PDB file of C-alpha atoms in Angstrom:
ATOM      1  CA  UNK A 854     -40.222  14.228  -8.929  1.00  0.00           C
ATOM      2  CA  UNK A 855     -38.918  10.602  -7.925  1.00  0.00           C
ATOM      3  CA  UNK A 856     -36.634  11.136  -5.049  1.00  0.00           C
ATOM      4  CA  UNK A 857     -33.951   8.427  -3.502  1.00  0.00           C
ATOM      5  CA  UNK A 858     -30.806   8.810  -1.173  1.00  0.00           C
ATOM      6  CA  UNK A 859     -28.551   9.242  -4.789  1.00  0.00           C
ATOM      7  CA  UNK A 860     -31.434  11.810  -6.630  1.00  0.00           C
ATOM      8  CA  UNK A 861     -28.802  14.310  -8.352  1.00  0.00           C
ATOM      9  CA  UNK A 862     -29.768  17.727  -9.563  1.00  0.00           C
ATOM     10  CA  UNK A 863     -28.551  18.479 -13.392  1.00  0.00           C
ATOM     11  CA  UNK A 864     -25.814  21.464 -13.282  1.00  0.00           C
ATOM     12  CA  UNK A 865     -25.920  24.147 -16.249  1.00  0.00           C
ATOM     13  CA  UNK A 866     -22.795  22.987 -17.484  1.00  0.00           C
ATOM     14  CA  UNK A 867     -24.257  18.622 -17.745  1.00  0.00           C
ATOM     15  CA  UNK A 868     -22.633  18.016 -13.967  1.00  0.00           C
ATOM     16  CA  UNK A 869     -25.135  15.276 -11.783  1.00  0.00           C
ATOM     17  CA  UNK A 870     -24.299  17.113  -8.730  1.00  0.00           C
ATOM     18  CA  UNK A 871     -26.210  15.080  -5.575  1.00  0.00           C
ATOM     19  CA  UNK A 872     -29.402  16.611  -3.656  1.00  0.00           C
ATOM     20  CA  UNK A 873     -28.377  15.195  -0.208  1.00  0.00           C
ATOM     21  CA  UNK A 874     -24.981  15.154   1.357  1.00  0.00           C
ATOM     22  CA  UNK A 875     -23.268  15.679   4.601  1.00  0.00           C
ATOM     23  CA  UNK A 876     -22.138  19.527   5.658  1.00  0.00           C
ATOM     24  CA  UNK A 877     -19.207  19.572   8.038  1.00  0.00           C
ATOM     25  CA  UNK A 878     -18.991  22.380   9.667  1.00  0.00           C
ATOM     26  CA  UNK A 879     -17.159  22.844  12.937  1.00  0.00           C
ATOM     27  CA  UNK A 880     -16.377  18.913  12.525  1.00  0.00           C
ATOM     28  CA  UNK A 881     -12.992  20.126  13.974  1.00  0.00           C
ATOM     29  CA  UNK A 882     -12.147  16.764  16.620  1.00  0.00           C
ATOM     30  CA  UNK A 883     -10.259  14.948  14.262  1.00  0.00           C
ATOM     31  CA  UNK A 884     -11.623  11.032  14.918  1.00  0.00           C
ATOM     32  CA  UNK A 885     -15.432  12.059  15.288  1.00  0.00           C
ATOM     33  CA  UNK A 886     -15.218  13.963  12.268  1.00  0.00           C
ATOM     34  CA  UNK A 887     -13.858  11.052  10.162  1.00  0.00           C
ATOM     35  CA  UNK A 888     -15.853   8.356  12.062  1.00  0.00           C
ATOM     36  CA  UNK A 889     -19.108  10.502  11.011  1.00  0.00           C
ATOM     37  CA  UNK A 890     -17.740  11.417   7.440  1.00  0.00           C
ATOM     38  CA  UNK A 891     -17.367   7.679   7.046  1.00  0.00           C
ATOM     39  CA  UNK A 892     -20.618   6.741   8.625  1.00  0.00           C
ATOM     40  CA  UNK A 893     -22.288   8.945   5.941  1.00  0.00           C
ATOM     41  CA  UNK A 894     -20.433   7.822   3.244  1.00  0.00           C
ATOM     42  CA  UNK A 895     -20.661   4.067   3.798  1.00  0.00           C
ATOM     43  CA  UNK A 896     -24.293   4.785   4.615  1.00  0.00           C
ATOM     44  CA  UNK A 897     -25.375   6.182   0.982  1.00  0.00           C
ATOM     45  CA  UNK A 898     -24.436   9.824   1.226  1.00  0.00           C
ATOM     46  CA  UNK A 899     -22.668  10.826  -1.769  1.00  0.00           C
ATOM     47  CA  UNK A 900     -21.730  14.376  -1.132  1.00  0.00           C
ATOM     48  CA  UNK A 901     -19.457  16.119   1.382  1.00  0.00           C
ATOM     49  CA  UNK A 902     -19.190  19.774   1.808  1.00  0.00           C
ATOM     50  CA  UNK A 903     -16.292  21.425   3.139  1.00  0.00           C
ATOM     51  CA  UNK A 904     -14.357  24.627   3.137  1.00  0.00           C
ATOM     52  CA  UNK A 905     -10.988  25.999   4.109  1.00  0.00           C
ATOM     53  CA  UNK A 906     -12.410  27.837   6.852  1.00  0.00           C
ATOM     54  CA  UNK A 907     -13.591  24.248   8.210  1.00  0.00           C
ATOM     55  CA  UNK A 908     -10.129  23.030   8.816  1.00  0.00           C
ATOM     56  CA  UNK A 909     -11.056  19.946   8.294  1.00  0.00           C
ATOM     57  CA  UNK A 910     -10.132  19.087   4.555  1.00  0.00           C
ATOM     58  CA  UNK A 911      -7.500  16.967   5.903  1.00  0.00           C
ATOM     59  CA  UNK A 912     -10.167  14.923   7.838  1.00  0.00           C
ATOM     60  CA  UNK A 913     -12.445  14.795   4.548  1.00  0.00           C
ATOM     61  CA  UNK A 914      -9.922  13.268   2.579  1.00  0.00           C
ATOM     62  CA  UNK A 915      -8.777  10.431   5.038  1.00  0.00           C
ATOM     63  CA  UNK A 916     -13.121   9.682   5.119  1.00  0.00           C
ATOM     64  CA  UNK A 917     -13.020   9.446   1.384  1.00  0.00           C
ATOM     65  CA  UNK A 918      -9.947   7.008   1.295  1.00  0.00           C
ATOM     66  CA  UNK A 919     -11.039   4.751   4.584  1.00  0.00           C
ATOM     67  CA  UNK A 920     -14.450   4.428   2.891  1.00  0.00           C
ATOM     68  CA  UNK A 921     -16.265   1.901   1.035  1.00  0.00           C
ATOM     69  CA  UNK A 922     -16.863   4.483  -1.844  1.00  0.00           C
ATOM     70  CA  UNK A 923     -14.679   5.199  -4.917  1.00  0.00           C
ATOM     71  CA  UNK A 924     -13.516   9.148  -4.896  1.00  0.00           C
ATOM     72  CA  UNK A 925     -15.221   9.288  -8.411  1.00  0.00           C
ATOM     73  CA  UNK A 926     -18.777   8.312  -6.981  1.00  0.00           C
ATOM     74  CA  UNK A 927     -18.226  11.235  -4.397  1.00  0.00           C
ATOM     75  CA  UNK A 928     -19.079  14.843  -4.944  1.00  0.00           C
ATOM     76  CA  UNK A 929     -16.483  16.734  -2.942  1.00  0.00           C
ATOM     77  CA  UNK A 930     -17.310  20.644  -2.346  1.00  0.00           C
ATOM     78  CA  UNK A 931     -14.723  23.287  -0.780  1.00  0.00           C
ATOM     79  CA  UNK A 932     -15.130  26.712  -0.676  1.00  0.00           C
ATOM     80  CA  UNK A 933     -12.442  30.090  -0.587  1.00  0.00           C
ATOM     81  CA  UNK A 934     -12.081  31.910   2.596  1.00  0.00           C
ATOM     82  CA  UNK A 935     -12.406  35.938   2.532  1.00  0.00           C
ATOM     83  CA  UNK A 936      -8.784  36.216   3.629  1.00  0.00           C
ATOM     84  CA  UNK A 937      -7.856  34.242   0.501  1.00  0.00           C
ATOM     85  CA  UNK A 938      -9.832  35.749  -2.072  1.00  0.00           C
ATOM     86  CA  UNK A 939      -8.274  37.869  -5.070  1.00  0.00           C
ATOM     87  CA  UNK A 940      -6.726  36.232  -8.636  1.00  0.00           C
ATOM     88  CA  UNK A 941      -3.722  34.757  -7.511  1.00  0.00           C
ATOM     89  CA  UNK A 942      -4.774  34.389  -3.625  1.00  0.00           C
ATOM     90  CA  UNK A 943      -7.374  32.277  -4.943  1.00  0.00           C
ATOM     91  CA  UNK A 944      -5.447  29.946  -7.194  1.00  0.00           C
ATOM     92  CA  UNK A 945      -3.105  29.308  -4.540  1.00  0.00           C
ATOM     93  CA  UNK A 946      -5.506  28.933  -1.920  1.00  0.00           C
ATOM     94  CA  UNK A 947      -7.415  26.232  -4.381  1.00  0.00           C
ATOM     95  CA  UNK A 948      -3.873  24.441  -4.519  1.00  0.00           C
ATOM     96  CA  UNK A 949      -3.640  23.970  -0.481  1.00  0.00           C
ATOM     97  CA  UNK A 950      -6.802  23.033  -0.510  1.00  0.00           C
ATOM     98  CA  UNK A 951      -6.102  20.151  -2.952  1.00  0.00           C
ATOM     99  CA  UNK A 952      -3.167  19.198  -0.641  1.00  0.00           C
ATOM    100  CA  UNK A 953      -5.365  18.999   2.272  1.00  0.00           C
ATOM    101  CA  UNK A 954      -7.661  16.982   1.132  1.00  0.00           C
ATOM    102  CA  UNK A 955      -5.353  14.423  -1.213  1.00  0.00           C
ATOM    103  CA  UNK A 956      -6.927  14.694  -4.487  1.00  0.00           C
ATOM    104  CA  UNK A 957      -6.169  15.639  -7.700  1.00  0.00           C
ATOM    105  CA  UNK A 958      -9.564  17.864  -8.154  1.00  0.00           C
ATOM    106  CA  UNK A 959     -12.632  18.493  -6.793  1.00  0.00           C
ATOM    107  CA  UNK A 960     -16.359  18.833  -8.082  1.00  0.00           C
ATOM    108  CA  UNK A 961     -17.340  21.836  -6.641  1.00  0.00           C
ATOM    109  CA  UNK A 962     -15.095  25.036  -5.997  1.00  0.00           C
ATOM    110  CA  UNK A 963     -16.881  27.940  -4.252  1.00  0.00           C
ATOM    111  CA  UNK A 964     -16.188  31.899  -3.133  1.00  0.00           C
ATOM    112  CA  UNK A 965     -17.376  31.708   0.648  1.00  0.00           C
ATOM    113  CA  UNK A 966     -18.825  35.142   0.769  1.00  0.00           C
ATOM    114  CA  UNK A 967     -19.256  38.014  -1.507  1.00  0.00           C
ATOM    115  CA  UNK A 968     -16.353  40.162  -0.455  1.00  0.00           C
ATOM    116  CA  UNK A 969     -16.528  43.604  -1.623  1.00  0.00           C
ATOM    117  CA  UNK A 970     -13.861  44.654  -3.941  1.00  0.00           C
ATOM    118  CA  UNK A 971     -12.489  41.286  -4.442  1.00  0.00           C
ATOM    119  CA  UNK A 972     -15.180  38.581  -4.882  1.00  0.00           C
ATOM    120  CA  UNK A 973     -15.317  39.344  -8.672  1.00  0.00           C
ATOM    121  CA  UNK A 974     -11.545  38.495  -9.202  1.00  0.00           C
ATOM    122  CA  UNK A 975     -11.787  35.798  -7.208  1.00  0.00           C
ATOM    123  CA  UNK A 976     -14.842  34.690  -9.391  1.00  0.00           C
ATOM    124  CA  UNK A 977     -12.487  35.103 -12.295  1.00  0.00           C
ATOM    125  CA  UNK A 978     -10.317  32.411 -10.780  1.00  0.00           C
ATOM    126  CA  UNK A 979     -12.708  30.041 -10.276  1.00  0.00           C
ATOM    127  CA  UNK A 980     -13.595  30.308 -14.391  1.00  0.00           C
ATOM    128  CA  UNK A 981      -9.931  29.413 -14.771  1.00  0.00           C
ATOM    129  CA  UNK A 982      -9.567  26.057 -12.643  1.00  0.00           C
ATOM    130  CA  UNK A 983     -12.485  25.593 -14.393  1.00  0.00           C
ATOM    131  CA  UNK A 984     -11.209  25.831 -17.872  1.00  0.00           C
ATOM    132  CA  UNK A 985      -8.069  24.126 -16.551  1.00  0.00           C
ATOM    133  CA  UNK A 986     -10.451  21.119 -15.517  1.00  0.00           C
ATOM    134  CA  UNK A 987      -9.249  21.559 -12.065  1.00  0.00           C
ATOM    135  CA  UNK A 988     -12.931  21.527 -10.702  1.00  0.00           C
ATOM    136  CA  UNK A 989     -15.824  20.049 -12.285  1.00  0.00           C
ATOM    137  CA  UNK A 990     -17.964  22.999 -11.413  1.00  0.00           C
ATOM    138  CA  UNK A 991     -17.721  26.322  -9.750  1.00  0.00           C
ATOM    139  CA  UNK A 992     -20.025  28.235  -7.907  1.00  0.00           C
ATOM    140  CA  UNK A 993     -20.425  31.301  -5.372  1.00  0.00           C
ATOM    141  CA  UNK A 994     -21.830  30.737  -1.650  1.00  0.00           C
ATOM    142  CA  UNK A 995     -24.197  33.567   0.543  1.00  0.00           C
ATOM    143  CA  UNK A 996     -24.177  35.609  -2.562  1.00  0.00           C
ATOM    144  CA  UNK A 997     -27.421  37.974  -3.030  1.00  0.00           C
ATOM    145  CA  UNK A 998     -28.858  38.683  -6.535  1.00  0.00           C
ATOM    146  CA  UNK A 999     -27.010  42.064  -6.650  1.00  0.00           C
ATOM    147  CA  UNK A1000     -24.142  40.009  -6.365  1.00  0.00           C
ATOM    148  CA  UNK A1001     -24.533  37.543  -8.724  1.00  0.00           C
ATOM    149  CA  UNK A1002     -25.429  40.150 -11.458  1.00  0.00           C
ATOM    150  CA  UNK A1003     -22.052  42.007 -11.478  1.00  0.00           C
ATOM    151  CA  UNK A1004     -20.843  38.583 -12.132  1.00  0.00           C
ATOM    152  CA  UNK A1005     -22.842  37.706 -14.458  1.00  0.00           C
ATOM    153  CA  UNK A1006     -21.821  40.640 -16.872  1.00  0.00           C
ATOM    154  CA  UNK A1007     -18.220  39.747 -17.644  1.00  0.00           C
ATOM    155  CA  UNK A1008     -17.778  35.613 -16.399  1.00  0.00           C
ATOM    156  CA  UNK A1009     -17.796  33.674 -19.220  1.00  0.00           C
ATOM    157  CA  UNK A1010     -19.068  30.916 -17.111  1.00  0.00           C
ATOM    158  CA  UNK A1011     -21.666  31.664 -15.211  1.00  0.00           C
ATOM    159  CA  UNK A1012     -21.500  30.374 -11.173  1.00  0.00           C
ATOM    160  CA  UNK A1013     -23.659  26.660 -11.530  1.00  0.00           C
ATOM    161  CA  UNK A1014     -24.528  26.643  -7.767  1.00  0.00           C
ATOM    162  CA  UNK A1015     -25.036  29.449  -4.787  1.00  0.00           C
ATOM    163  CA  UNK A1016     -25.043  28.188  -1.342  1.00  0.00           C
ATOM    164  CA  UNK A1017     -26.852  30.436   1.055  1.00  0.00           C
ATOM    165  CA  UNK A1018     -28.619  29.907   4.752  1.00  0.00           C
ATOM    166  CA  UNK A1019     -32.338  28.618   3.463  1.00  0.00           C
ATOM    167  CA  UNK A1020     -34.918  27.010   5.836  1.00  0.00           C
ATOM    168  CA  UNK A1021     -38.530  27.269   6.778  1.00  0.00           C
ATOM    169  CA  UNK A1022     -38.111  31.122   8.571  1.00  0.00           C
ATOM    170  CA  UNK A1023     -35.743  31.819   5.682  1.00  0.00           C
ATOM    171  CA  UNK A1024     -37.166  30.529   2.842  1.00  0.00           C
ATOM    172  CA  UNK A1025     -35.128  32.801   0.477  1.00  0.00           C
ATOM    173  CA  UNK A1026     -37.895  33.212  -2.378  1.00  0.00           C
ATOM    174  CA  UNK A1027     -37.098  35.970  -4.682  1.00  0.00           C
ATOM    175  CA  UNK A1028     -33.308  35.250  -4.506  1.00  0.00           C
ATOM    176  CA  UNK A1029     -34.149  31.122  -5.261  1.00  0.00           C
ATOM    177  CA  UNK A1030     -36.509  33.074  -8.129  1.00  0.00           C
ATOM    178  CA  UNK A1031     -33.244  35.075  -9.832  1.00  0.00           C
ATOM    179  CA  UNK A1032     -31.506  31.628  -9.154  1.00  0.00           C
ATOM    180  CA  UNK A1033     -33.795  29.949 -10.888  1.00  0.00           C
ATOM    181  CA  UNK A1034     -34.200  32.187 -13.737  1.00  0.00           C
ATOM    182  CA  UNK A1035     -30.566  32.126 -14.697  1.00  0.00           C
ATOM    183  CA  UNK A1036     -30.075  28.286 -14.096  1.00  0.00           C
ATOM    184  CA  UNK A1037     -28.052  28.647 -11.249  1.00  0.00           C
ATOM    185  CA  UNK A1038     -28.990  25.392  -8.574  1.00  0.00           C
ATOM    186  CA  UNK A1039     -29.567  26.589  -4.966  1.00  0.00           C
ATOM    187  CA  UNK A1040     -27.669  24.286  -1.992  1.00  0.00           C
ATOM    188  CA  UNK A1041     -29.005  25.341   1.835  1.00  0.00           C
ATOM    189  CA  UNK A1042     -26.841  25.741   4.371  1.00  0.00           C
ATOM    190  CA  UNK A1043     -28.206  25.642   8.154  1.00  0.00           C
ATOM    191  CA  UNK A1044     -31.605  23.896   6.580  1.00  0.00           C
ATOM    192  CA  UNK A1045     -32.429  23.079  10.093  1.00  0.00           C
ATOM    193  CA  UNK A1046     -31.941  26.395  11.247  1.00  0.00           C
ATOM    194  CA  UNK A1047     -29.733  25.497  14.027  1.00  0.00           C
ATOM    195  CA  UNK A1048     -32.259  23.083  15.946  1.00  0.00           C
ATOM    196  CA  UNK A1049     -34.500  26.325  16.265  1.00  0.00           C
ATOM    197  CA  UNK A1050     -37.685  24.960  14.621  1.00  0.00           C
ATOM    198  CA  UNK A1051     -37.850  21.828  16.265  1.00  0.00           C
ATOM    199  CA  UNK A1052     -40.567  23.236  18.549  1.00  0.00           C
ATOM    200  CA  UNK A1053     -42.466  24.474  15.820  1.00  0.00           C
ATOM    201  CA  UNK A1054     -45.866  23.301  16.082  1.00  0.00           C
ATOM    202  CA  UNK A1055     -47.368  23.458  12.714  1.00  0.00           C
ATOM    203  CA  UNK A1056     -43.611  21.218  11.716  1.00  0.00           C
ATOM    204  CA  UNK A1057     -44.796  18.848  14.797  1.00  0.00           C
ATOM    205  CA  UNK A1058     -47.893  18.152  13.445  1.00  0.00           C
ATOM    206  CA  UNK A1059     -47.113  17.384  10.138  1.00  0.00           C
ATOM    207  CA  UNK A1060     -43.949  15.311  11.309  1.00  0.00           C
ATOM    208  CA  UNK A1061     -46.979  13.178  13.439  1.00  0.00           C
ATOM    209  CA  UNK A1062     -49.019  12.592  10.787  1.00  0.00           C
ATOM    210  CA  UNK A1063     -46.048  11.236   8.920  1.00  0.00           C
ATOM    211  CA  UNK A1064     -44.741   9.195  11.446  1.00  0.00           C
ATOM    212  CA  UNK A1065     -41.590  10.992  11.036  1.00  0.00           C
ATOM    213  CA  UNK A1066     -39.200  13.806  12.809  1.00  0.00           C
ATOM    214  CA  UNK A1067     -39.268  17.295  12.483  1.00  0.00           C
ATOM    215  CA  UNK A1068     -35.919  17.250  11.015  1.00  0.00           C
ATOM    216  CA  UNK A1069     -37.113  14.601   8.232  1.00  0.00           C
ATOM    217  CA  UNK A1070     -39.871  17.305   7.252  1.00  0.00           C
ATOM    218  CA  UNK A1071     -38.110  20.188   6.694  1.00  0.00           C
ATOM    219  CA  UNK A1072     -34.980  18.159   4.470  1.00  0.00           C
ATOM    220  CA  UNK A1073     -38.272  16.557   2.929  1.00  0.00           C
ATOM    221  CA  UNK A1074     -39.594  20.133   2.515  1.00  0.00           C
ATOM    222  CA  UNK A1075     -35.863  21.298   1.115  1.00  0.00           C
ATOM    223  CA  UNK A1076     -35.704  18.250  -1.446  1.00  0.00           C
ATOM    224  CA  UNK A1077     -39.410  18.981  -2.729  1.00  0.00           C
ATOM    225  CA  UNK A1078     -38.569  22.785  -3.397  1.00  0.00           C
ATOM    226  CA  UNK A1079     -36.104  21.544  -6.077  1.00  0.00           C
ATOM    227  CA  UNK A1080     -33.132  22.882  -3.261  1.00  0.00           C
ATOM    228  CA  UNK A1081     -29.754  20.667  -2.861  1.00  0.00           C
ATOM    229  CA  UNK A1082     -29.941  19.927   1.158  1.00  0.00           C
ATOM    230  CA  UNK A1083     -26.517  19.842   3.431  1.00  0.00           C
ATOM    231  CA  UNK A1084     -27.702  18.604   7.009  1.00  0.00           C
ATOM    232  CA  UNK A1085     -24.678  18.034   9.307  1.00  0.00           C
ATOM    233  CA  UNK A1086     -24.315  15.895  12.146  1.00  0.00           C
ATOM    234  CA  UNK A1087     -21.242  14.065  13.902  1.00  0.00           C
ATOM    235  CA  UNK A1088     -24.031  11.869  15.442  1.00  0.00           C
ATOM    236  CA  UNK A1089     -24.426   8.008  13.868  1.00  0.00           C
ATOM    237  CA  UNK A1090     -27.966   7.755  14.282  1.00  0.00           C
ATOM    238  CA  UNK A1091     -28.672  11.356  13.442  1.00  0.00           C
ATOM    239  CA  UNK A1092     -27.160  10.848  10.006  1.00  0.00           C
ATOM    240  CA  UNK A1093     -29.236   7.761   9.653  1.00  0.00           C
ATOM    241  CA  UNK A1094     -31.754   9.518  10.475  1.00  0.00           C
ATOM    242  CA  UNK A1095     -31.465  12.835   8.309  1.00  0.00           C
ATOM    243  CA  UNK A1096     -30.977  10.349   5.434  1.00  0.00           C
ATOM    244  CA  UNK A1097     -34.214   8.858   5.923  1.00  0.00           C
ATOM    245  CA  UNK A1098     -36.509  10.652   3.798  1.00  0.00           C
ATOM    246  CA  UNK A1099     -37.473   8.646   0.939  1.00  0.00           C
ATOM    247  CA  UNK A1100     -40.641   6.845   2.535  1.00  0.00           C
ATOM    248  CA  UNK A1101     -43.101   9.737   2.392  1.00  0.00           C
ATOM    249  CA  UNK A1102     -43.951  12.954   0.374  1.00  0.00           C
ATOM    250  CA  UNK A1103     -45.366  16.188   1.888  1.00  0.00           C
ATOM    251  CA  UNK A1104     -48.795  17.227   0.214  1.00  0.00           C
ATOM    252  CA  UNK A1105     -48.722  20.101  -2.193  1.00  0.00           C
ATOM    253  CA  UNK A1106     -51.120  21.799   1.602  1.00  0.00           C
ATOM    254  CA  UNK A1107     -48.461  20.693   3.513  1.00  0.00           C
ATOM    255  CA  UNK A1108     -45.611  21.973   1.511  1.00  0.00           C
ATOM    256  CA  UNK A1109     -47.528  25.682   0.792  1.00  0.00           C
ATOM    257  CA  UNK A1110     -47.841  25.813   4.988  1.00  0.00           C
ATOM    258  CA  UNK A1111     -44.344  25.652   5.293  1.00  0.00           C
ATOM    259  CA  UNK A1112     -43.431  27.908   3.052  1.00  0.00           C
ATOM    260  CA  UNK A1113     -46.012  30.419   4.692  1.00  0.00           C
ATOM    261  CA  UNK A1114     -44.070  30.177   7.801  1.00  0.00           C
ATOM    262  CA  UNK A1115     -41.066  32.548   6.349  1.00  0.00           C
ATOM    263  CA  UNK A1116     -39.820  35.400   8.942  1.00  0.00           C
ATOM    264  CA  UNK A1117     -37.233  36.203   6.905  1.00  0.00           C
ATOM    265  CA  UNK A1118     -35.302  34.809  10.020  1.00  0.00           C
ATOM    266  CA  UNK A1119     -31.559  34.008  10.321  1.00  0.00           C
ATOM    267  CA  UNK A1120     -29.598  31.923  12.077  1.00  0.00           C
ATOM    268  CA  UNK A1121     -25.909  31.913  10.424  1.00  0.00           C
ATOM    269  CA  UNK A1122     -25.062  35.389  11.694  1.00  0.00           C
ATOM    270  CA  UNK A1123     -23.816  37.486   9.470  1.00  0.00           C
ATOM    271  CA  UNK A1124     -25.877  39.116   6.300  1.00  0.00           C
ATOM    272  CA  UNK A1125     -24.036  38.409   3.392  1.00  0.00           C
ATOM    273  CA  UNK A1126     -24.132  42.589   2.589  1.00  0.00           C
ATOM    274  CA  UNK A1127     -22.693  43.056   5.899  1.00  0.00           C
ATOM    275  CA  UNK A1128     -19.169  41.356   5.006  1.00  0.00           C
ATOM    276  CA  UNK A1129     -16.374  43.735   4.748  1.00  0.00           C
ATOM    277  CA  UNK A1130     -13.485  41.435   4.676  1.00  0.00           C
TER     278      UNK A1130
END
């Protein structure tokens, strides 16, 4: 698979959704979150995830307009808080959202987390932006394959992306397997694992015989395994850096010995069968 900074991964529904962008979590100072979102854009990235719970939609939009990108070369992703979820909460929540951010839709609508009791109605409306070409795709986000089956009995469009924590120590096989299966693309969240594998020495020495970082390796690793990649930074050079991964290609060794190193380790927290509310 030829890989490049604007590589896009085909959606179930025909939607080129991009395999690199920018995650923006806890980008919450106002002027280093644009000045980054704008770095990235201006710098090649054509994808910016976001979510309510972010608080900074407002800060996304402003990027996307002070840019050197048009909004329709841009794949903008938000996501529904737990506190918001349920039919109407949902629609409404989807509206403010819009209002945040200044535009008149988005490309990727999500349900943060799986909660129980409501998740499925909220899933129901995310099929009707859908239909109501408010969104160009939907999706769900830390949802495990239990989950996504009770979906997938009644939705009449089925979710075209999960997001869920995926790196090296959590490399999320049998639930990117289901995914997989049912044509449902897989974006990682935390692919760096919070910083944490940076000492790891197997990722050291393949980074040195590269010439490259450990960070390069593992979004190298994520792009390889067929996995949409979300790297944040507020950092200039970092997202320079995280961006430059289109020199090299890990060995089909190299890429097998990462996988191998799998604790079934996370980092975000929270397991998504642990949410209550």
């Amino acid at each position: 698979m030829e890989l490049a900074i604007g590589s896009t991964k085909t959606l179930h529904n025909g939607i080129e959704m991009p395999r690199f962008g920018l995650g923006v979590y806890k980008m919450t100072d106002k002027e280093i979150a644009v000045e980054a979102m704008v770095s990235a854009i201006n710098g090649g990235y054509r994808a910016i995830d976001t979510a309510s719970l972010y608080d900074n939609e407002r800060e996304v939009g402003e990027a996307v307009r002070a840019s050197t990108a048009k909004r329709e070369d841009l794949f903008i992703t938000s996501k529904v808080w737990n506190t918001d979820q349920g039919y109407d909460k949902t629609l409404w929540a989807f509206e403010a959202s819009l209002e945040r951010l200044g535009f008149d839709y988005l490309n990727l609508y999500l349900t943060h987390w799986a909660v129980p009791g409501k998740y499925e109605d909220t899933y129901r409306a995310l099929q009707r932006l859908y239909d109501e070409k408010m969104v160009r795709a939907i999706g769900v986000s830390n949802h495990q394959q239990h989950h996504l089956e009770k979906l997938l009995v009644t939705a009449h469009t089925k979710p075209m992306v999960n997001q869920i924590e995926l790196h090296p120590h959590l490399t999320q096989e049998p639930l990117r397997e289901f995914c997989a299966a049912n044509d449902i693309a897989v974006t990682a969240w935390s692919p760096l694992a919070r910083g944490t594998l940076m000492e790891e020495g197997l990722l050291q020495k393949i980074a040195e015989a590269h010439g490259k970082t450990v960070a390069q390796v593992i979004i190298r690793w994520h792009l390889q395994s067929d996995l949409i990649v979300i790297p944040k930074s507020v950092t200039p050079s970092r997202i320079v850096e995280n961006a430059d991964v289109y020199d090299f290609a890990l060995t089909t060794e190299e890429m097998a010995l990462i996988d191998a190193l799998n604790q079934d380790r996370r980092t975000g927290g929270t397991h998504p069968d642990d949410i209550t509310a």
